[in-house]
C-alpha cells in the first residue's frame, strides 16, 4: 500500500508539471516510460507518460532534437543553425527564448514548409534570409516575435501564403519587400507592429486578401504604399502605418473601392492612381527595347528584301 501511495504521489507531480509541456523548454531526448500500479483489487492500471523518442542531429553549430522531418527543439551548441534539406517543419516553441542561436541559415532548407508558433520567439538571431526556403508557405504566430537583434531587409518570397499574428513584432527590420510575395493571402494581427525602423515603400501584391488588426501600427513613416489589386483586401482596425507620401491603387474604380472599404484608414487626398517604380521602369525598358532595337531590325529586314529583289531582277535580265 505504501508503494502505491508513493507511485500515486509521483503521478500527481507529473500531472502538475504537464502544463509546462507546451512552452518549449522540455524538448529533451527521453524514452517512453511506463508506470504500472496495482490497486486494492489487484487489478492493473497502466499509466503511460508519452515522451517521444527524438533523434539528435547537428545542423551547423547547433545540435537539435528531430522527430522524422520536424525539428522539435534545442539540444546544445552556440552559433548558426543551418536547417537541413530534409526538414519540413520547425515545431511550436522549438527555440523559444534560446540565446545560443545567433544566426539562422535556410540556404539548404529546400523542403521547409512551416515555421511554427513561437519557433524563434525571443532568440538572438541577427539576420534572416528566406530566399532559399523555396517551399516555405507558412510563418505562424509569433514565429520571430521579440527577436530584438533581428535587423536588416526582409524579403518575403512568392511561395509564402500566410504570415501569422505577431510574427515579426518587436524586430528591427529596416525595409520590408512584399512585392515578390505573389502567393501571400493573409497577414495576421500585429504581424509587423513595433517595427519602428521600417522605412521606404511598401508594395502589396494582388494576392493579398486580408491585412490584420494593427499589422503595421507603430512602424516608422513609409514613403508610399502600393496596392496592386483592383479589389481591396479586408482591413483590421488600425492596421495602417504612417505614410508621408501617397497610397497608390491601380485604377479609378479601385480608388473608390478602397476608399469605401471598412478600416482602410486613408483619406481621398492621400490616394492616387499609379504603379510601383519597378513596374514603371519595366514598362520603360520594354518600350525602350521595342523602339531602340525594333527600328534597326525593321530597317535591316527592309534592306534585305530590297537587295534580294534587286538581285532577282538582275538575274532575269541576264
Short mmCIF file of C-alpha atoms in Angstrom, two decimals:
data_model
loop_
_atom_site.label_atom_id
_atom_site.label_comp_id
_atom_site.label_asym_id
_atom_site.label_seq_id
_atom_site.Cartn_x
_atom_site.Cartn_y
_atom_site.Cartn_z
CA UNK A 1 0.00 0.00 0.00
CA UNK A 2 2.88 2.35 0.83
CA UNK A 3 4.38 1.63 -2.60
CA UNK A 4 1.06 2.51 -4.32
CA UNK A 5 0.83 5.81 -2.42
CA UNK A 6 4.39 6.68 -3.44
CA UNK A 7 3.66 5.99 -7.11
CA UNK A 8 0.39 7.93 -6.98
CA UNK A 9 2.27 10.87 -5.46
CA UNK A 10 4.74 10.69 -8.34
CA UNK A 11 1.86 10.65 -10.84
CA UNK A 12 0.33 13.71 -9.19
CA UNK A 13 3.63 15.53 -9.56
CA UNK A 14 3.77 14.64 -13.22
CA UNK A 15 0.21 15.90 -13.66
CA UNK A 16 1.14 19.25 -12.11
CA UNK A 17 4.10 19.59 -14.42
CA UNK A 18 2.18 18.67 -17.59
CA UNK A 19 1.02 22.23 -18.45
CA UNK A 20 4.67 23.14 -18.96
CA UNK A 21 4.94 20.65 -21.83
CA UNK A 22 3.99 23.24 -24.44
CA UNK A 23 6.36 26.13 -23.59
CA UNK A 24 9.38 24.83 -25.44
CA UNK A 25 11.77 24.03 -22.60
CA UNK A 26 11.06 20.30 -22.31
CA UNK A 27 12.42 19.12 -25.65
CA UNK A 28 14.92 16.67 -24.22
CA UNK A 29 15.83 13.24 -25.56
CA UNK A 30 13.86 10.79 -23.42
CA UNK A 31 12.44 7.32 -23.89
CA UNK A 32 8.78 6.45 -23.44
CA UNK A 33 8.25 5.49 -19.83
CA UNK A 34 5.55 3.28 -18.35
CA UNK A 35 4.34 3.38 -14.77
CA UNK A 36 2.25 0.42 -13.66
CA UNK A 37 0.43 0.34 -10.33
CA UNK A 38 -1.75 -2.24 -8.63
CA UNK A 39 -4.99 -1.17 -6.98
CA UNK A 40 -6.75 -2.70 -3.96
CA UNK A 41 -8.48 -5.31 -6.17
CA UNK A 42 -5.09 -6.50 -7.50
CA UNK A 43 -6.06 -5.32 -10.99
CA UNK A 44 -3.54 -3.42 -13.14
CA UNK A 45 -3.87 0.21 -14.14
CA UNK A 46 -1.38 1.35 -16.74
CA UNK A 47 -0.18 4.96 -16.58
CA UNK A 48 1.81 5.88 -19.63
CA UNK A 49 3.69 9.13 -19.95
CA UNK A 50 4.36 9.54 -23.69
CA UNK A 51 7.67 11.29 -24.07
CA UNK A 52 8.56 10.79 -27.70
CA UNK A 53 11.90 9.40 -28.77
CA UNK A 54 13.85 12.09 -30.59
CA UNK A 55 16.98 11.81 -32.69
CA UNK A 56 19.71 14.34 -32.01
CA UNK A 57 21.31 15.83 -35.11
CA UNK A 58 23.91 18.54 -35.58
CA UNK A 59 22.91 21.27 -38.02
CA UNK A 60 25.60 23.89 -38.41
CA UNK A 61 26.83 24.80 -34.94
CA UNK A 62 23.66 23.65 -33.21
CA UNK A 63 22.57 20.16 -32.19
CA UNK A 64 18.81 19.79 -32.32
CA UNK A 65 16.15 17.24 -31.49
CA UNK A 66 14.43 15.86 -34.59
CA UNK A 67 11.35 13.69 -34.94
CA UNK A 68 11.17 12.44 -38.52
CA UNK A 69 11.46 15.61 -40.58
CA UNK A 70 10.46 18.04 -37.80
CA UNK A 71 12.89 19.97 -35.61
CA UNK A 72 11.31 19.84 -32.15
CA UNK A 73 13.86 21.68 -30.06
CA UNK A 74 17.36 22.64 -28.99
CA UNK A 75 19.91 20.19 -27.59
CA UNK A 76 23.26 22.00 -27.44
CA UNK A 77 25.69 24.31 -29.21
CA UNK A 78 26.14 28.03 -29.90
CA UNK A 79 26.19 29.92 -33.21
CA UNK A 80 24.47 29.22 -36.53
CA UNK A 81 21.56 26.85 -37.02
CA UNK A 82 21.71 25.52 -40.58
CA UNK A 83 18.41 23.82 -41.34
CA UNK A 84 18.95 20.57 -43.27
CA UNK A 85 17.42 19.92 -46.69
CA UNK A 86 15.00 17.21 -45.50
CA UNK A 87 13.43 19.26 -42.69
CA UNK A 88 9.79 20.17 -43.39
CA UNK A 89 8.84 21.97 -40.19
CA UNK A 90 10.26 23.79 -37.18
CA UNK A 91 7.84 22.92 -34.40
CA UNK A 92 5.95 25.11 -31.92
CA UNK A 93 8.21 26.69 -29.29
CA UNK A 94 11.23 24.84 -30.67
CA UNK A 95 13.73 27.57 -29.77
CA UNK A 96 11.58 29.91 -27.69
CA UNK A 97 13.84 32.14 -25.60
CA UNK A 98 17.03 30.39 -26.73
CA UNK A 99 20.01 32.75 -26.61
CA UNK A 100 22.54 30.31 -28.03
CA UNK A 101 21.35 30.62 -31.64
CA UNK A 102 22.82 33.76 -33.18
CA UNK A 103 22.12 33.08 -36.85
CA UNK A 104 19.59 31.11 -38.90
CA UNK A 105 20.79 29.63 -42.21
CA UNK A 106 18.00 28.47 -44.53
CA UNK A 107 20.17 28.13 -47.63
CA UNK A 108 19.70 24.34 -47.62
CA UNK A 109 16.12 24.34 -46.29
CA UNK A 110 14.55 23.41 -49.61
CA UNK A 111 11.87 21.18 -48.03
CA UNK A 112 10.88 23.52 -45.20
CA UNK A 113 7.18 24.41 -45.41
CA UNK A 114 6.32 25.70 -41.93
CA UNK A 115 7.93 27.81 -39.23
CA UNK A 116 5.52 27.19 -36.37
CA UNK A 117 4.19 29.25 -33.47
CA UNK A 118 6.89 30.84 -31.28
CA UNK A 119 9.57 28.84 -33.10
CA UNK A 120 12.26 31.53 -32.74
CA UNK A 121 10.50 33.93 -30.38
CA UNK A 122 12.91 35.89 -28.19
CA UNK A 123 16.01 34.36 -29.72
CA UNK A 124 19.18 36.34 -30.51
CA UNK A 125 19.28 35.72 -34.27
CA UNK A 126 20.65 38.73 -36.11
CA UNK A 127 19.62 38.07 -39.73
CA UNK A 128 17.05 36.15 -41.72
CA UNK A 129 17.22 35.12 -45.39
CA UNK A 130 14.13 33.33 -46.68
CA UNK A 131 15.17 33.31 -50.34
CA UNK A 132 16.42 29.70 -50.39
CA UNK A 133 13.46 28.25 -48.47
CA UNK A 134 11.67 27.65 -51.75
CA UNK A 135 8.81 25.57 -50.28
CA UNK A 136 8.12 27.72 -47.23
CA UNK A 137 4.40 28.53 -47.22
CA UNK A 138 3.57 29.39 -43.60
CA UNK A 139 5.11 31.62 -40.96
CA UNK A 140 2.92 31.09 -37.92
CA UNK A 141 2.01 33.27 -34.92
CA UNK A 142 4.89 34.93 -33.06
CA UNK A 143 7.43 32.91 -35.05
CA UNK A 144 10.02 35.71 -34.79
CA UNK A 145 8.37 37.94 -32.19
CA UNK A 146 10.68 39.98 -29.96
CA UNK A 147 13.84 38.98 -31.83
CA UNK A 148 15.49 42.20 -30.70
CA UNK A 149 18.69 41.64 -32.67
CA UNK A 150 16.99 40.71 -35.95
CA UNK A 151 17.78 43.62 -38.28
CA UNK A 152 18.09 44.45 -41.97
CA UNK A 153 15.92 43.93 -45.03
CA UNK A 154 13.24 41.24 -45.11
CA UNK A 155 12.08 39.86 -48.45
CA UNK A 156 9.00 37.61 -48.43
CA UNK A 157 9.19 35.25 -51.41
CA UNK A 158 6.50 34.09 -53.81
CA UNK A 159 5.84 30.77 -52.06
CA UNK A 160 4.79 32.23 -48.69
CA UNK A 161 0.99 32.17 -48.31
CA UNK A 162 0.41 33.42 -44.76
CA UNK A 163 2.17 35.42 -42.07
CA UNK A 164 0.68 34.86 -38.62
CA UNK A 165 -0.25 37.17 -35.77
CA UNK A 166 2.71 38.95 -34.15
CA UNK A 167 5.07 37.07 -36.47
CA UNK A 168 7.73 39.81 -36.57
CA UNK A 169 6.55 42.14 -33.77
CA UNK A 170 9.44 43.78 -31.89
CA UNK A 171 12.10 43.03 -34.55
CA UNK A 172 14.32 45.75 -36.10
CA UNK A 173 13.55 45.25 -39.78
CA UNK A 174 14.63 48.29 -41.82
CA UNK A 175 12.74 47.53 -45.03
CA UNK A 176 10.02 45.07 -45.98
CA UNK A 177 9.55 43.77 -49.52
CA UNK A 178 6.21 42.09 -50.16
CA UNK A 179 6.18 42.76 -53.89
CA UNK A 180 7.51 39.28 -54.71
CA UNK A 181 5.07 37.57 -52.36
CA UNK A 182 2.67 36.65 -55.15
CA UNK A 183 1.09 33.79 -53.14
CA UNK A 184 0.64 35.77 -49.93
CA UNK A 185 -3.04 35.95 -48.99
CA UNK A 186 -3.11 36.90 -45.31
CA UNK A 187 -1.07 38.97 -42.89
CA UNK A 188 -2.06 38.45 -39.26
CA UNK A 189 -2.81 40.88 -36.45
CA UNK A 190 0.18 42.97 -35.33
CA UNK A 191 2.46 40.96 -37.64
CA UNK A 192 4.91 43.86 -38.08
CA UNK A 193 3.82 46.02 -35.17
CA UNK A 194 6.52 47.98 -33.30
CA UNK A 195 9.00 47.77 -36.18
CA UNK A 196 9.98 51.41 -35.82
CA UNK A 197 12.87 51.09 -38.28
CA UNK A 198 10.82 50.09 -41.35
CA UNK A 199 11.10 52.84 -43.96
CA UNK A 200 10.83 53.15 -47.74
CA UNK A 201 7.95 51.90 -49.88
CA UNK A 202 5.55 49.06 -49.23
CA UNK A 203 4.04 47.09 -52.12
CA UNK A 204 1.16 44.65 -51.64
CA UNK A 205 0.85 42.07 -54.39
CA UNK A 206 -2.59 41.41 -55.85
CA UNK A 207 -2.85 38.09 -53.95
CA UNK A 208 -3.24 39.74 -50.52
CA UNK A 209 -6.85 39.44 -49.34
CA UNK A 210 -6.52 40.08 -45.61
CA UNK A 211 -4.46 42.50 -43.51
CA UNK A 212 -4.99 42.08 -39.78
CA UNK A 213 -5.59 44.46 -36.93
CA UNK A 214 -2.62 46.66 -36.00
CA UNK A 215 -0.42 44.97 -38.61
CA UNK A 216 1.81 47.97 -39.25
CA UNK A 217 0.97 50.23 -36.34
CA UNK A 218 3.92 51.92 -34.63
CA UNK A 219 6.17 51.43 -37.65
CA UNK A 220 8.33 54.22 -38.99
CA UNK A 221 6.97 56.60 -41.61
CA UNK A 222 6.74 55.00 -45.05
CA UNK A 223 7.28 56.97 -48.25
CA UNK A 224 4.45 55.36 -50.24
CA UNK A 225 2.16 52.32 -50.24
CA UNK A 226 1.14 50.49 -53.44
CA UNK A 227 -1.80 48.13 -53.77
CA UNK A 228 -1.75 46.06 -56.97
CA UNK A 229 -5.21 44.52 -56.62
CA UNK A 230 -8.33 46.11 -58.06
CA UNK A 231 -10.26 44.65 -55.11
CA UNK A 232 -9.22 45.87 -51.64
CA UNK A 233 -8.31 43.29 -49.02
CA UNK A 234 -10.19 43.19 -45.73
CA UNK A 235 -8.53 45.53 -43.24
CA UNK A 236 -8.34 45.09 -39.49
CA UNK A 237 -8.68 48.17 -37.33
CA UNK A 238 -5.63 50.44 -37.01
CA UNK A 239 -3.69 48.30 -39.47
CA UNK A 240 -2.04 51.17 -41.32
CA UNK A 241 1.38 52.77 -40.84
CA UNK A 242 2.05 56.48 -41.14
CA UNK A 243 2.69 57.45 -44.77
CA UNK A 244 4.48 60.67 -45.75
CA UNK A 245 3.70 60.27 -49.46
CA UNK A 246 0.74 58.64 -51.17
CA UNK A 247 -1.24 55.43 -51.25
CA UNK A 248 -1.42 54.16 -54.83
CA UNK A 249 -4.07 51.92 -56.37
CA UNK A 250 -4.28 50.58 -59.96
CA UNK A 251 -7.38 52.38 -61.30
CA UNK A 252 -10.10 54.96 -60.69
CA UNK A 253 -12.60 52.19 -59.90
CA UNK A 254 -10.15 50.66 -57.45
CA UNK A 255 -9.67 54.05 -55.78
CA UNK A 256 -13.35 54.28 -54.93
CA UNK A 257 -13.43 50.66 -53.76
CA UNK A 258 -10.51 51.22 -51.39
CA UNK A 259 -11.99 54.44 -50.03
CA UNK A 260 -15.25 52.59 -49.37
CA UNK A 261 -13.52 49.65 -47.66
CA UNK A 262 -14.00 49.33 -43.91
CA UNK A 263 -10.93 50.32 -41.86
CA UNK A 264 -8.96 51.44 -44.93
CA UNK A 265 -7.87 54.44 -42.91
CA UNK A 266 -6.66 56.85 -45.63
CA UNK A 267 -8.46 59.93 -46.96
CA UNK A 268 -9.28 60.68 -50.59
CA UNK A 269 -6.49 63.23 -50.97
CA UNK A 270 -3.94 60.60 -49.87
CA UNK A 271 -4.96 58.10 -52.55
CA UNK A 272 -3.78 58.29 -56.16
CA UNK A 273 -3.69 56.04 -59.21
CA UNK A 274 -0.28 54.64 -60.05
CA UNK A 275 2.12 51.71 -60.33
CA UNK A 276 5.20 50.93 -58.23
CA UNK A 277 8.51 52.32 -59.55
CA UNK A 278 9.69 48.85 -60.57
CA UNK A 279 6.63 48.33 -62.75
CA UNK A 280 7.15 51.71 -64.37
CA UNK A 281 10.79 51.02 -65.04
CA UNK A 282 9.95 47.66 -66.57
CA UNK A 283 7.44 49.35 -68.88
CA UNK A 284 10.05 51.86 -69.90
CA UNK A 285 12.55 49.10 -70.52
CA UNK A 286 10.13 47.22 -72.75
CA UNK A 287 9.29 50.35 -74.74
CA UNK A 288 12.97 51.16 -74.99
CA UNK A 289 13.73 47.73 -76.37
CA UNK A 290 10.87 47.98 -78.89
CA UNK A 291 11.87 51.39 -80.19
CA UNK A 292 15.58 51.05 -79.62
CA UNK A 293 16.02 47.66 -81.24
CA UNK A 294 12.84 47.33 -83.27
CA UNK A 295 13.55 50.16 -85.73
CA UNK A 296 17.07 48.95 -86.67
CA UNK A 297 15.71 45.43 -87.12
CA UNK A 298 12.92 46.67 -89.38
CA UNK A 299 15.44 48.67 -91.44
CA UNK A 300 17.67 45.61 -91.74
CA UNK A 301 14.73 43.48 -92.92
CA UNK A 302 13.72 46.15 -95.44
CA UNK A 303 17.23 46.34 -96.83
CA UNK A 304 17.40 42.54 -97.16
CA UNK A 305 14.11 42.48 -99.08
CA UNK A 306 15.28 45.28 -101.39
CA UNK A 307 18.64 43.61 -102.00
CA UNK A 308 17.12 40.21 -102.78
CA UNK A 309 14.53 41.80 -105.06
CA UNK A 310 17.22 43.72 -106.98
CA UNK A 311 19.36 40.62 -107.32
CA UNK A 312 16.40 38.66 -108.67
CA UNK A 313 15.67 41.29 -111.32
CA UNK A 314 19.33 41.41 -112.40
CA UNK A 315 19.40 37.67 -112.85
CA UNK A 316 16.34 37.80 -115.05
CA UNK A 317 17.92 40.40 -117.33
CA UNK A 318 20.95 38.21 -117.92
#
